[in-house]
Short mmCIF file of C-alpha atoms in Angstrom, two decimals:
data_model
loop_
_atom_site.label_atom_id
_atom_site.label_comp_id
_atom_site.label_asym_id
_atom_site.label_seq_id
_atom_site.Cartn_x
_atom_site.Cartn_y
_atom_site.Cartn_z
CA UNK T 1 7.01 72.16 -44.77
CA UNK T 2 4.61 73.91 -42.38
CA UNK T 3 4.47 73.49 -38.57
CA UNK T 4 1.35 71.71 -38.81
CA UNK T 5 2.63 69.19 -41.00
CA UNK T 6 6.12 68.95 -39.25
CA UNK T 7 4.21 68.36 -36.21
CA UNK T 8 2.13 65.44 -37.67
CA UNK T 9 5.25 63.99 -39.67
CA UNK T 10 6.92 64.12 -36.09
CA UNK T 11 3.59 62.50 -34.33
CA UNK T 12 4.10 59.40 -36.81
CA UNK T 13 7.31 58.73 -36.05
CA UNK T 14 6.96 58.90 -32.46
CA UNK T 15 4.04 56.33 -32.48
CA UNK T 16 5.95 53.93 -34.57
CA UNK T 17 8.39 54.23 -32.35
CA UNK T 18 6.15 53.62 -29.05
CA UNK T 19 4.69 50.62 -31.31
CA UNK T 20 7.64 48.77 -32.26
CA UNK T 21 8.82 49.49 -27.91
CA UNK T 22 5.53 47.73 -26.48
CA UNK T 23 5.53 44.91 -29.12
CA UNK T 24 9.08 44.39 -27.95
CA UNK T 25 8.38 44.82 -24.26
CA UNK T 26 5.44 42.23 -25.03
CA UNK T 27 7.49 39.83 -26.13
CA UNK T 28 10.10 40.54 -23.66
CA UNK T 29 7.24 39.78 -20.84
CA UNK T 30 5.95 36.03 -22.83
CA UNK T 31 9.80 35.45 -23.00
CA UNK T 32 10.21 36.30 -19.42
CA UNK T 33 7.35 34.65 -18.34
CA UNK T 34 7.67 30.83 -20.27
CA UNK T 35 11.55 31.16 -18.58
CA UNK T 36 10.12 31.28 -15.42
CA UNK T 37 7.47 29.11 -15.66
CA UNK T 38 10.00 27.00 -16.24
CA UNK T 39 12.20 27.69 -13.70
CA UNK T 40 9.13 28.24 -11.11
CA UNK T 41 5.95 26.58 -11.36
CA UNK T 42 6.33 24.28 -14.39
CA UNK T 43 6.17 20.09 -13.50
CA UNK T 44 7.06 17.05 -15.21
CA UNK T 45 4.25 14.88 -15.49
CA UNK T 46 5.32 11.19 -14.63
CA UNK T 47 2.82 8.32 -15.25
CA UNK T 48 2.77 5.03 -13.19
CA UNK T 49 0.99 1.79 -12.13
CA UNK T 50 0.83 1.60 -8.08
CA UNK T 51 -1.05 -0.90 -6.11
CA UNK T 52 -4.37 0.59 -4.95
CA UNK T 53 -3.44 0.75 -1.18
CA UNK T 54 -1.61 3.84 -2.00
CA UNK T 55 -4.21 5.63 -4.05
CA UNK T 56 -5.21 7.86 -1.16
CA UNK T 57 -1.50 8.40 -0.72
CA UNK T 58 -1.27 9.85 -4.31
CA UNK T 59 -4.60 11.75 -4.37
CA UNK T 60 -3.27 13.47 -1.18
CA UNK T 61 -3.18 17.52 -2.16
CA UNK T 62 -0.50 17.49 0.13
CA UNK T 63 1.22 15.09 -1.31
CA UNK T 64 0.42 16.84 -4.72
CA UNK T 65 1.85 19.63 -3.78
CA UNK T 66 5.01 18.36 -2.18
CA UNK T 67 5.81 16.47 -5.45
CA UNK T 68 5.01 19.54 -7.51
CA UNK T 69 7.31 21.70 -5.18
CA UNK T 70 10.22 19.22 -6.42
CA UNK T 71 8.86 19.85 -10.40
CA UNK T 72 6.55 16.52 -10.52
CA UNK T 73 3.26 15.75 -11.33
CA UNK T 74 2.43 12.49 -10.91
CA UNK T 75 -0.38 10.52 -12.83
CA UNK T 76 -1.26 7.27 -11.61
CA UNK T 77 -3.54 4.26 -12.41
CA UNK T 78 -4.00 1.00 -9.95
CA UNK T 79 -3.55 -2.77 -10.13
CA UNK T 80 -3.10 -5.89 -8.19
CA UNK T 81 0.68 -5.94 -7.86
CA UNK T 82 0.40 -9.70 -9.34
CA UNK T 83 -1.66 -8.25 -12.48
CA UNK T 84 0.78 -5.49 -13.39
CA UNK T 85 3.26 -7.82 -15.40
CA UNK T 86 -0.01 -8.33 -17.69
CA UNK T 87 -0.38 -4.64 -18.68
CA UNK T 88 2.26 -2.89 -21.49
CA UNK T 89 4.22 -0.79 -19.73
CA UNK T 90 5.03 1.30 -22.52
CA UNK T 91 4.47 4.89 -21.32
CA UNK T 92 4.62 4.67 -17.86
CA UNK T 93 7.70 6.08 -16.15
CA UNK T 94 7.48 3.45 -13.02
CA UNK T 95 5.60 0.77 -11.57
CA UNK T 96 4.74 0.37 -7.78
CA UNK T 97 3.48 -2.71 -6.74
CA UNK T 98 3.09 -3.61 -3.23
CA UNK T 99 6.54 -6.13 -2.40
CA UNK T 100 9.60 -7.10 -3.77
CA UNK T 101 8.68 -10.58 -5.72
CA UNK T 102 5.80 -8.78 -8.15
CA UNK T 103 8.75 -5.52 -8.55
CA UNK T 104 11.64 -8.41 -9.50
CA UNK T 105 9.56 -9.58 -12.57
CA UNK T 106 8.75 -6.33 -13.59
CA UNK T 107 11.81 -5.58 -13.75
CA UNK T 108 13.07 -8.46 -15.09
CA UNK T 109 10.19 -7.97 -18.17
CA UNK T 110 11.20 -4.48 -18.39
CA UNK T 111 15.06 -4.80 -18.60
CA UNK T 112 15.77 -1.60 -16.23
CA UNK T 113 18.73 -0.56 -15.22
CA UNK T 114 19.71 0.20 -11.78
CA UNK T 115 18.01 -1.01 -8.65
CA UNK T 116 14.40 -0.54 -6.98
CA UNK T 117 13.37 1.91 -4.55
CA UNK T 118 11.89 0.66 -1.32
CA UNK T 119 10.62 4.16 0.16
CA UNK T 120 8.45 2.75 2.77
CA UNK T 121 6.37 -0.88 3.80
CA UNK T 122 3.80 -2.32 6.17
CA UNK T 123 3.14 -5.50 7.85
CA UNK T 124 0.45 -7.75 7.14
CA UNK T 125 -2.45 -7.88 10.19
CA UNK T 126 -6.06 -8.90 10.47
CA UNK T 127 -8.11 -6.97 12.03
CA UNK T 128 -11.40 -8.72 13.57
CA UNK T 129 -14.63 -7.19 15.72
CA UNK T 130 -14.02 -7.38 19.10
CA UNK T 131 -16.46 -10.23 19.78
CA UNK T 132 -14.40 -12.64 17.46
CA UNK T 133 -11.33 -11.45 18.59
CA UNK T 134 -12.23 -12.30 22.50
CA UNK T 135 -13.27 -15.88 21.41
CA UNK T 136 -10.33 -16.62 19.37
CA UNK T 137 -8.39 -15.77 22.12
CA UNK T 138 -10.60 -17.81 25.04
CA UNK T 139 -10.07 -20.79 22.44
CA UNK T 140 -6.39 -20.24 22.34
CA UNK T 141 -6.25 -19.16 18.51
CA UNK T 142 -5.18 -15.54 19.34
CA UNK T 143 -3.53 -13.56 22.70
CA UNK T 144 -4.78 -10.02 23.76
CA UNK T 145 -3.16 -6.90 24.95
CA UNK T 146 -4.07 -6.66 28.42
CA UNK T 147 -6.67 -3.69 28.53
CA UNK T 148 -5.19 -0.47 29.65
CA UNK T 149 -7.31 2.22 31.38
CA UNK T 150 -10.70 0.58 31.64
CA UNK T 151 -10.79 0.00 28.08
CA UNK T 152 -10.49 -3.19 25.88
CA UNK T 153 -7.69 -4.36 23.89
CA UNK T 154 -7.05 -3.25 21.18
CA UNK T 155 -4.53 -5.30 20.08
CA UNK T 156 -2.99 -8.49 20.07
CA UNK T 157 -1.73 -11.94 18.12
CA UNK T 158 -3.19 -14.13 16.23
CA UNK T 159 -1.20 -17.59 16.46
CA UNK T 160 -0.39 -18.69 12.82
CA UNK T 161 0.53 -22.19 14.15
CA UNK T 162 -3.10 -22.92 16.30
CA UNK T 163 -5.39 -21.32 13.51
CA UNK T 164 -3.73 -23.15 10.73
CA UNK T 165 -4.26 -26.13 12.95
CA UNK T 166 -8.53 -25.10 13.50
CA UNK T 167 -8.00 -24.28 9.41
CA UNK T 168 -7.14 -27.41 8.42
CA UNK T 169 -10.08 -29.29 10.77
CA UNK T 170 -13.05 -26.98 8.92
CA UNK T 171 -13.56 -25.67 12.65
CA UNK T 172 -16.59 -23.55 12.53
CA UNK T 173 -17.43 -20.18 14.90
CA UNK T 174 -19.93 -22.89 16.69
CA UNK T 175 -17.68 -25.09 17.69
CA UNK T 176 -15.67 -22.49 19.89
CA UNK T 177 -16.81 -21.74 23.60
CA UNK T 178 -18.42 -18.09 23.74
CA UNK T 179 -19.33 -17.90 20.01
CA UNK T 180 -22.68 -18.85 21.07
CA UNK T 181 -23.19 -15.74 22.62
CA UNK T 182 -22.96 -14.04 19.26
CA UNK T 183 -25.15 -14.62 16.45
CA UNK T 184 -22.96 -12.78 13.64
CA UNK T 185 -20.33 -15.71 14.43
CA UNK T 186 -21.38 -18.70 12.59
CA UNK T 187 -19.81 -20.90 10.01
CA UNK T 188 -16.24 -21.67 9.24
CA UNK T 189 -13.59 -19.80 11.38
CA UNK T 190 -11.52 -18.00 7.99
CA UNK T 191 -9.42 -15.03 7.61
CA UNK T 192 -10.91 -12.86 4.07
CA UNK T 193 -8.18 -12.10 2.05
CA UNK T 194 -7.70 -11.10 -1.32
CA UNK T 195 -7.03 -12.86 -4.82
CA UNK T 196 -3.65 -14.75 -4.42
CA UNK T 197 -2.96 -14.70 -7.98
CA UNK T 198 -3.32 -10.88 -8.78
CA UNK T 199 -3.03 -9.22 -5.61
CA UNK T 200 -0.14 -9.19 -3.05
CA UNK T 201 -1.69 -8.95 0.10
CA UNK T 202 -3.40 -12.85 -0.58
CA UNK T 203 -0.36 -14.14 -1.90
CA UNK T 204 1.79 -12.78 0.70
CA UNK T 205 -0.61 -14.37 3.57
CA UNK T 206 0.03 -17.38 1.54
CA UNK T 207 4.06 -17.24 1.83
CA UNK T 208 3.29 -16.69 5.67
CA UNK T 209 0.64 -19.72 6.25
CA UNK T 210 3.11 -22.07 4.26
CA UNK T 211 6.20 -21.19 5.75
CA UNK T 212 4.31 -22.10 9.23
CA UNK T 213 2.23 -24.77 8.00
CA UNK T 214 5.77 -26.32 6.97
CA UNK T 215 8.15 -26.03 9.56
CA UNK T 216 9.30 -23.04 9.23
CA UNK T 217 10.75 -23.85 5.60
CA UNK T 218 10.51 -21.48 2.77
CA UNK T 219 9.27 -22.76 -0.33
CA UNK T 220 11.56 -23.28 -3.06
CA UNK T 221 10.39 -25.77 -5.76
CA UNK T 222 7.26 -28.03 -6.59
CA UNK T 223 7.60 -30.25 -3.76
CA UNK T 224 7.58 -27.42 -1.48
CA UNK T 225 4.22 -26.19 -3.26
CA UNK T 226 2.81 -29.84 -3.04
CA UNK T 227 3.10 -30.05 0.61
CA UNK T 228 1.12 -26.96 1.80
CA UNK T 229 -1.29 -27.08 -1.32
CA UNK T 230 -3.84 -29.02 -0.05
CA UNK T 231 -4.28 -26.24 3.62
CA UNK T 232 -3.45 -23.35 1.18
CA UNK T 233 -6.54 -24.50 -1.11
CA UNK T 234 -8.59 -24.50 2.17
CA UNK T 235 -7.65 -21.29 2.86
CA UNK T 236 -8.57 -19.66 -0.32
CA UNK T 237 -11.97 -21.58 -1.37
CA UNK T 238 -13.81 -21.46 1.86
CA UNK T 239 -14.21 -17.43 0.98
CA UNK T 240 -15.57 -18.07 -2.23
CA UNK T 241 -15.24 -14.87 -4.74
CA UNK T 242 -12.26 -12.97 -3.25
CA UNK T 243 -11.41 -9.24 -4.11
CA UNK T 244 -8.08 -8.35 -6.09
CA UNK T 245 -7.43 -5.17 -4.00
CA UNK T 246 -7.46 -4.95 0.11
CA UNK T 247 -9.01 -1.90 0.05
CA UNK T 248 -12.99 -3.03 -0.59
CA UNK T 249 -12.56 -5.80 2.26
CA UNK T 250 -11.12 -3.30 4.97
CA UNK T 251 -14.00 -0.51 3.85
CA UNK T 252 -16.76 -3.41 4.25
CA UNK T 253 -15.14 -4.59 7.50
CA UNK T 254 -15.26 -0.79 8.61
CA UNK T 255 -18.53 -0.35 7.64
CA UNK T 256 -19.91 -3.24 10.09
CA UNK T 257 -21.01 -5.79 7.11
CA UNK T 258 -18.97 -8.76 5.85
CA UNK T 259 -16.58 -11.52 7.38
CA UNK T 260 -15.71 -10.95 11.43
CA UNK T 261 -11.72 -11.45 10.41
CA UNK T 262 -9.93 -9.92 7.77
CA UNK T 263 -6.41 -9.73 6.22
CA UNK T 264 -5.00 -5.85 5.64
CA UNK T 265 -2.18 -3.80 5.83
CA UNK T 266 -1.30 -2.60 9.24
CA UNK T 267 -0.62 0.98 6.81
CA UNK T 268 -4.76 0.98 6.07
CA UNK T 269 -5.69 0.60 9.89
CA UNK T 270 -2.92 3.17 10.83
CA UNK T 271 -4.22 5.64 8.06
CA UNK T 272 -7.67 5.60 9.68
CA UNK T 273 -6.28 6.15 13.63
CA UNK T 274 -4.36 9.14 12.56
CA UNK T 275 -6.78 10.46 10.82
CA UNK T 276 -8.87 10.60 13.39
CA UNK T 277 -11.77 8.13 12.26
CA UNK T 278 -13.90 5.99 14.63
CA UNK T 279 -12.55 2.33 15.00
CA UNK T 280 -15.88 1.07 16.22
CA UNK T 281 -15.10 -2.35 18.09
CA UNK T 282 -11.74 -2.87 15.64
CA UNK T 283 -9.03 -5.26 17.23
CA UNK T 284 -6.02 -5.22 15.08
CA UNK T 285 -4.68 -8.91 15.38
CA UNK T 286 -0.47 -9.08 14.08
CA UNK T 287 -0.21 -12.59 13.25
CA UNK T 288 2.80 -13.82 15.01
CA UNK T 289 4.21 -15.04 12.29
CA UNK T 290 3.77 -12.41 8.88
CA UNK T 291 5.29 -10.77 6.05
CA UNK T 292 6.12 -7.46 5.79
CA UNK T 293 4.60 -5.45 2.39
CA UNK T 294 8.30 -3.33 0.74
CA UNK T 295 6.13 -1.09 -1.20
CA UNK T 296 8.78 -1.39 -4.36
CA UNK T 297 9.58 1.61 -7.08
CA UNK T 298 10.41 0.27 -10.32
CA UNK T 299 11.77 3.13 -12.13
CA UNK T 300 10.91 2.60 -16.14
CA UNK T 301 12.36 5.66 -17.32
CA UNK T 302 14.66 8.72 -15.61
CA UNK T 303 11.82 10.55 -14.26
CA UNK T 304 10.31 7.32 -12.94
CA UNK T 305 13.47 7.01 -10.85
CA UNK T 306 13.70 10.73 -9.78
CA UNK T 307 10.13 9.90 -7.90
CA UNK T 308 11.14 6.90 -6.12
CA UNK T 309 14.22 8.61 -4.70
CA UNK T 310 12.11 11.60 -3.79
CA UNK T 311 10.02 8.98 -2.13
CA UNK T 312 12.82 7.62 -0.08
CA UNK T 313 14.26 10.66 0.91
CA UNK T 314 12.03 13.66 0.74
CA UNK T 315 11.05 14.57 4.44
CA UNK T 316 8.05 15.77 3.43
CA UNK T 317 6.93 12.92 1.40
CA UNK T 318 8.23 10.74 4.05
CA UNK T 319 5.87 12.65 6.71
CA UNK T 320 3.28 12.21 4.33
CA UNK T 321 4.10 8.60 3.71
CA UNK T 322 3.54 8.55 7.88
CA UNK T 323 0.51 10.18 7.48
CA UNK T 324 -0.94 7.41 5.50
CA UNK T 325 0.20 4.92 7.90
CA UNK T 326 3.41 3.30 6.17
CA UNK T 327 6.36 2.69 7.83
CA UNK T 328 9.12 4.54 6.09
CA UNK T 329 12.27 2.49 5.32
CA UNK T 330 15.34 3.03 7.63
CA UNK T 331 13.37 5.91 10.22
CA UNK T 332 11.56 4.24 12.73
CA UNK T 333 11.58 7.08 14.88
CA UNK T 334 9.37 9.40 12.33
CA UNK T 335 6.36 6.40 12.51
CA UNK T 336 6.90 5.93 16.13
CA UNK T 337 6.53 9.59 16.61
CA UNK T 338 3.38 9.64 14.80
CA UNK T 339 1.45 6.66 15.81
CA UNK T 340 2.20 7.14 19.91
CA UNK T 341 -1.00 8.21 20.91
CA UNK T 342 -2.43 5.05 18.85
CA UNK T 343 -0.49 2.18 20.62
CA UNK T 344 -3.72 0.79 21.93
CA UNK T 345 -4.07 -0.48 18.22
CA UNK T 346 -0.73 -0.26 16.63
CA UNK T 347 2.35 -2.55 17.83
CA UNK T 348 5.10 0.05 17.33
CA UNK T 349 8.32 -2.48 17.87
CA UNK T 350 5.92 -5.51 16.08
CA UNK T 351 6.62 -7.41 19.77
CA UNK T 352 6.72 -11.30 19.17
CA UNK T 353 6.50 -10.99 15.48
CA UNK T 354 8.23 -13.06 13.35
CA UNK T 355 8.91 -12.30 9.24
CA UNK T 356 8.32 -15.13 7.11
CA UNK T 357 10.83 -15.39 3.93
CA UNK T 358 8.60 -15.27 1.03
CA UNK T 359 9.38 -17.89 -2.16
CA UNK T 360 10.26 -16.33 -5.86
CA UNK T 361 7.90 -14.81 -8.04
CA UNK T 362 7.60 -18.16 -9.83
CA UNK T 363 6.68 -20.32 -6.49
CA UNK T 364 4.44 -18.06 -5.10
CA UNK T 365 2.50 -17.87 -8.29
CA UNK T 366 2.43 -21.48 -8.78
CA UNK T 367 1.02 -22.24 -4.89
CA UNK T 368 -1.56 -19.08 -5.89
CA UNK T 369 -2.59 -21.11 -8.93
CA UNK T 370 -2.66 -24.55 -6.71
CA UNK T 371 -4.57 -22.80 -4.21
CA UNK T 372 -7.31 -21.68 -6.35
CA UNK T 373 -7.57 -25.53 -7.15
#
């Protein structure tokens, strides 16, 4: 063989060689790279039913990314927290409805194992324009916050006993002393709330205005129902069509348009302080007697239950959970913290407030349906 072809036999070899050495390193690199994407980057996707008050929550990019920094991504669609036993749950890793009662049938439906997750809650307040909060109170139905620093209250109590009382008589804005004053206050004096039957924030106002309307007795059978169902029917049908989610009502109230006194989550008006949004003439009215919202996990598969823990003990998520205006469960201190420059609006220690027990699942749906008529 000549040096020419020597050299050329020895050129093929040597490129075979490089060939087979960068096909290998390529592979080496996909290999490389799919083990850390899984290690790194890579997220479980977990699916789930929530209540629509913590839709913002979940659409958060911070809160995307703090769930994606602990491998999660979370997909999520929204409900009443009543509705969600109607849906098949089939593919979704948890449910999160807004309280305990809606999360114990789910559960029960479901057959999961293990307990729920409470990771945070929020108390139930109206919140009314300033005008109808200052007659309610010079008609005895609600007590202000004394003003602080030249400005108005922002705060105060409505008095579950008295408004029942002006509920149950049909008293209208006209009939109370200053209302006159105020031509956007006219007609029945009624708190808007939402659909008792599919959403929790209406049925929990319900478990609140029976529990006062009887006594101070929890309902626990038909009776119980039978008693209050004639006020609770009043309650419900003098708003006419009533949303399923507390969301629209609160943006409308916002806004300027719709009724002068509406039921929300004390979360919803906290959300909007700290993120620094005008309040307008917003009085945020804690009804002195309430329920408080346990925003409940139910964990449908192993993933589903990884997220509510994360939830509960995460101090990101929990900052986060702040941020949105819940109150996380068990750390007073972190929403205290956060809402002190907002105490003008927000009753830190709920002062004066008393928790109503709310009724099983089964009651509470059966004085919805009664209330409806």
């Amino acid at each position: 063989m000549g040096f020419r072809e020597h050299a050329a036999s020895v050129r093929r070899i040597v490129g075979i060689v490089l060939a087979v050495l960068l096909i290998g390193g390529v592979a080496a690199a996909v290999v490389a790279g799919r083990e850390n994407k899984d290690t790194g980057t890579a997220t479980k996707t977990v699916r789930g039913v929530i209540g629509s008050e913590k839709a913002e929550f979940f659409a958060d990019p911070d809160v995307v990314k703090a769930l994606a920094a602990q491998g999660l991504t979370v997909k999520t669609e929204t409900s009443g927290s009543w509705a969600m036993d109607q849906l098949p749950l089939e593919g979704y890793d948890f449910a999160f409805p807004s309280s305990k009662a809606p999360a114990d049938e789910l559960r029960s439906a479901a057959k999961t194992n293990g307990s729920p997750l409470r990771p945070f809650y929020s108390p139930l307040v109206v919140v009314a324009h300033r005008a109808a909060a200052q007659v309610l109170a010079d008609n005895g139905l609600a007590a202000l916050e004394k003003p602080s620093a030249g400005k108005p209250a922002g705060r105060g109590r409505l008095l579950m006993g008295l408004y029942l009382e002006a509920a149950d008589a049909d008293r209208t804005w006209q009939q109370l002393k200053g209302a006159g004053r105020h031509a956007e206050l006219s007609g029945t004096v009624f708190v808007t709330s939402t659909d008792p039957v599919s959403s929790n924030s209406g049925a929990l106002f319900l478990a609140a205005a029976s529990y006062v309307a009887d006594g101070g007795r929890v309902a626990s059978d038909e009776d119980a129902v039978t008693r209050t169902a004639p006020l609770m029917r009043k309650l419900v049908q003098v708003q006419g069509a009533q949303q399923t989610s507390s969301d629209a009502p609160f943006r409308d109230f916002i806004s300027g348009v719709g009724n002068p006194l509406v039921l929300v989550y004390e979360s919803q008006v906290a959300s909007l302080l700290l993120g620094g949004q005008d309040t307008g003439d917003l009085v945020v009215l804690y009804p002195d007697t309430t329920v408080s919202s346990d925003h409940t996990v139910v964990p449908l598969t192993a993933p589903g239950r990884e997220l509510g823990e994360l939830l509960s003990t995460d101090p990101r998520l929990r900052e986060l959970a702040v941020r949105h205006g819940f109150r996380p469960q068990g750390a007073a201190a972190e929403f205290t913290a956060a809402t002190a420059p907002h105490t003008a609006f927000v009753d830190q220690r709920l002062t004066g407030v008393r928790q109503a027990p709310v009724p099983t699942a089964e009651v509470l749906r059966a004085m919805a349906r009664r209330a409806h008529g």
